[in-house]
Coordinates of C-alpha atoms in Angstrom, one line a residue:
X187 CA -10.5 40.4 41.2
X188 CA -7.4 42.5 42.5
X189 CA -5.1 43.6 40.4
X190 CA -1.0 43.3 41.6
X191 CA 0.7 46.5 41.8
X192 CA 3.6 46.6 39.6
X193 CA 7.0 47.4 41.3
X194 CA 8.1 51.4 41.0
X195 CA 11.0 52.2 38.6
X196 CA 13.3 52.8 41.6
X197 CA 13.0 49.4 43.0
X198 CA 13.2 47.3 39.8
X199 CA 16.8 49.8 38.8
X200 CA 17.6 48.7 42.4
X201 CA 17.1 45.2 42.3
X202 CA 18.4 45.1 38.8
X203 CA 21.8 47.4 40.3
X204 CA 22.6 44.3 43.1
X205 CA 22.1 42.1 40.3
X206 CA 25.1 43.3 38.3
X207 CA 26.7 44.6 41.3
X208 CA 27.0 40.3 42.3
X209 CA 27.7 39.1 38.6
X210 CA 29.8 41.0 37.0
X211 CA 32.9 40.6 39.2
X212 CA 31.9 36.9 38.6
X213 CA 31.4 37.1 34.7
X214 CA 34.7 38.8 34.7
X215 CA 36.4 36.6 36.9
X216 CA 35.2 33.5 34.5
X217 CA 36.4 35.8 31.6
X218 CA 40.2 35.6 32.9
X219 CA 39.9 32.2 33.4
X220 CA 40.2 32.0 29.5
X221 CA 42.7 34.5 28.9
X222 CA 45.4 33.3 26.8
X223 CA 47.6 36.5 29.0
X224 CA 49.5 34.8 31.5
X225 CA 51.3 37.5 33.6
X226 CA 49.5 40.7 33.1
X227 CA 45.7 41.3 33.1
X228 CA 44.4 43.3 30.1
X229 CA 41.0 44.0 29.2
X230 CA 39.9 43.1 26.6
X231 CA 41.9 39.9 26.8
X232 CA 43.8 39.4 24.0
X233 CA 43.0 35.7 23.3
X234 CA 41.0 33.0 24.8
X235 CA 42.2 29.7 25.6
X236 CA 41.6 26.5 27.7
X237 CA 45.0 25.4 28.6
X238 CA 45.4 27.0 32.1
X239 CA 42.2 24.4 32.9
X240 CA 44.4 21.8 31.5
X241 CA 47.5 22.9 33.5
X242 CA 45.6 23.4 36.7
X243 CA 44.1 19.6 35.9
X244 CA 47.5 17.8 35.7
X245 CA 48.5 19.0 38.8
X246 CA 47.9 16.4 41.9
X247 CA 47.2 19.0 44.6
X248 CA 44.3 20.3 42.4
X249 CA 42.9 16.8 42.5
X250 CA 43.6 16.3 45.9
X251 CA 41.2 19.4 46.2
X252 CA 38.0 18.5 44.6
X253 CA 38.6 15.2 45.9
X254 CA 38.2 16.3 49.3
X255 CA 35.5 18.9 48.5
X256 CA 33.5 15.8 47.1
X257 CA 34.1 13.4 49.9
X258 CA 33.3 16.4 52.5
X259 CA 30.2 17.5 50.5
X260 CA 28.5 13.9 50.0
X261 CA 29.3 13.3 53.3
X262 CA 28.1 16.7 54.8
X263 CA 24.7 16.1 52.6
X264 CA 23.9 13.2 53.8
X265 CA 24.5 13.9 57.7
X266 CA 22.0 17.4 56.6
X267 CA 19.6 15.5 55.3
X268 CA 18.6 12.6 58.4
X269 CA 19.7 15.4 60.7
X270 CA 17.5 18.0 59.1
X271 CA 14.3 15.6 58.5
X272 CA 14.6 14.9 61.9
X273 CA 14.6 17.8 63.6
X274 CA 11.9 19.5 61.0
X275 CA 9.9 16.5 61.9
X276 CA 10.1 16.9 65.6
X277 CA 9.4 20.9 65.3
X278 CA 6.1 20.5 63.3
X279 CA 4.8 17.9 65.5
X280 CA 5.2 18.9 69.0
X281 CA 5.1 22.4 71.2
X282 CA 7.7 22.9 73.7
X283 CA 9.4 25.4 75.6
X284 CA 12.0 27.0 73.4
X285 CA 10.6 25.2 70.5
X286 CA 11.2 29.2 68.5
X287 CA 14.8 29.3 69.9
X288 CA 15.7 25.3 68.5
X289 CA 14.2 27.1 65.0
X290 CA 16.5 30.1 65.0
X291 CA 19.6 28.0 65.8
X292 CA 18.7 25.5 62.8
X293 CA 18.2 28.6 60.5
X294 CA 20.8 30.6 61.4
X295 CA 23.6 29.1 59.3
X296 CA 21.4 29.9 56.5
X297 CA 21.5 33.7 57.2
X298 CA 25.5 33.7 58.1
X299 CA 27.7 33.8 55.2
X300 CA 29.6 30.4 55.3
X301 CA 32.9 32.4 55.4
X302 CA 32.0 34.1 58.8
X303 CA 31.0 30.4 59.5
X304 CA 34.2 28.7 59.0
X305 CA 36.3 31.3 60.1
X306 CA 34.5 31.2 63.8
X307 CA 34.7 27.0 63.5
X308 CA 38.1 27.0 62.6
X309 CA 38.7 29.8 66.0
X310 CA 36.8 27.9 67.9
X311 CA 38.7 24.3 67.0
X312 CA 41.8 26.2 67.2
X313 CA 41.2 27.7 71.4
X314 CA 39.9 24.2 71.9
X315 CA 43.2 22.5 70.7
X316 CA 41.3 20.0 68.1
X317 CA 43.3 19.2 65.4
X318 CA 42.4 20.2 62.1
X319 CA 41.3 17.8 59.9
X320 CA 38.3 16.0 57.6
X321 CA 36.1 15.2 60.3
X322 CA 36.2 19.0 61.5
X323 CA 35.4 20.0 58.0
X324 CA 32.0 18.0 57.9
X325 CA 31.2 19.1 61.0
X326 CA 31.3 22.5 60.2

């Protein structure tokens, strides 16, 4: 039977480091969000409270928003998954030239951050004189 090596000190302090080094600025971040300070940022905060959520819900562009968000995302899903069936079907039943290239382009959005992602899309729609609008957005 082989026994597993257990990973050195240095790489679980490392792993552990770009753990916090991704959540914090996100725990603090959701921290604020229930400061009951509304001008200044102060740490500790000095209370905690819910109604910015409340005043952020009663406004209409908020909802307009995560309205869109959820009509692009449900949308976007669906078009991913027949799209991504497909293709995954097609590349683990046949051999063809260029079959490895058609796999790197499919992955590829996977390893760029969306952000770089968008920001080339929304370049690219913008030299091609295309409108911005919903339709771009699921496409992207």
């Amino acid at each position: 039977m082989r026994s597993e090596a257990k990973p050195s000190l240095a790489l679980r302090l490392a792993a552990w480091g770009g753990l916090l080094f991704l959540h914090v600025p996100l725990a603090l971040i959701v921290l604020y969000a229930f400061s009951a300070e509304d001008k200044s940022y102060v740490f500790p905060p000095p209370a905690l409270t819910t109604q910015w959520f409340g005043v952020a819900l009663q406004r209409d562009d908020v909802w307009a928003a995560l309205t869109l968000s959820a009509k692009v995302a449900a949308l976007s899903t669906a078009i991913a998954i027949v799209l991504g069936t497909l293709a995954a079907g097609a590349l683990a039943r046949t051999r063809f030239f260029g079959r490895e290239a058609v796999n790197l382009l499919l992955i590829l959005p996977i390893a760029l951050p969306g952000v770089l992602t968008g920001m080339a899309l929304r370049s690219a729609y913008h030299a091609m004189e295309i409108p911005f609008s919903f339709w771009t957005i699921v496409i992207g």
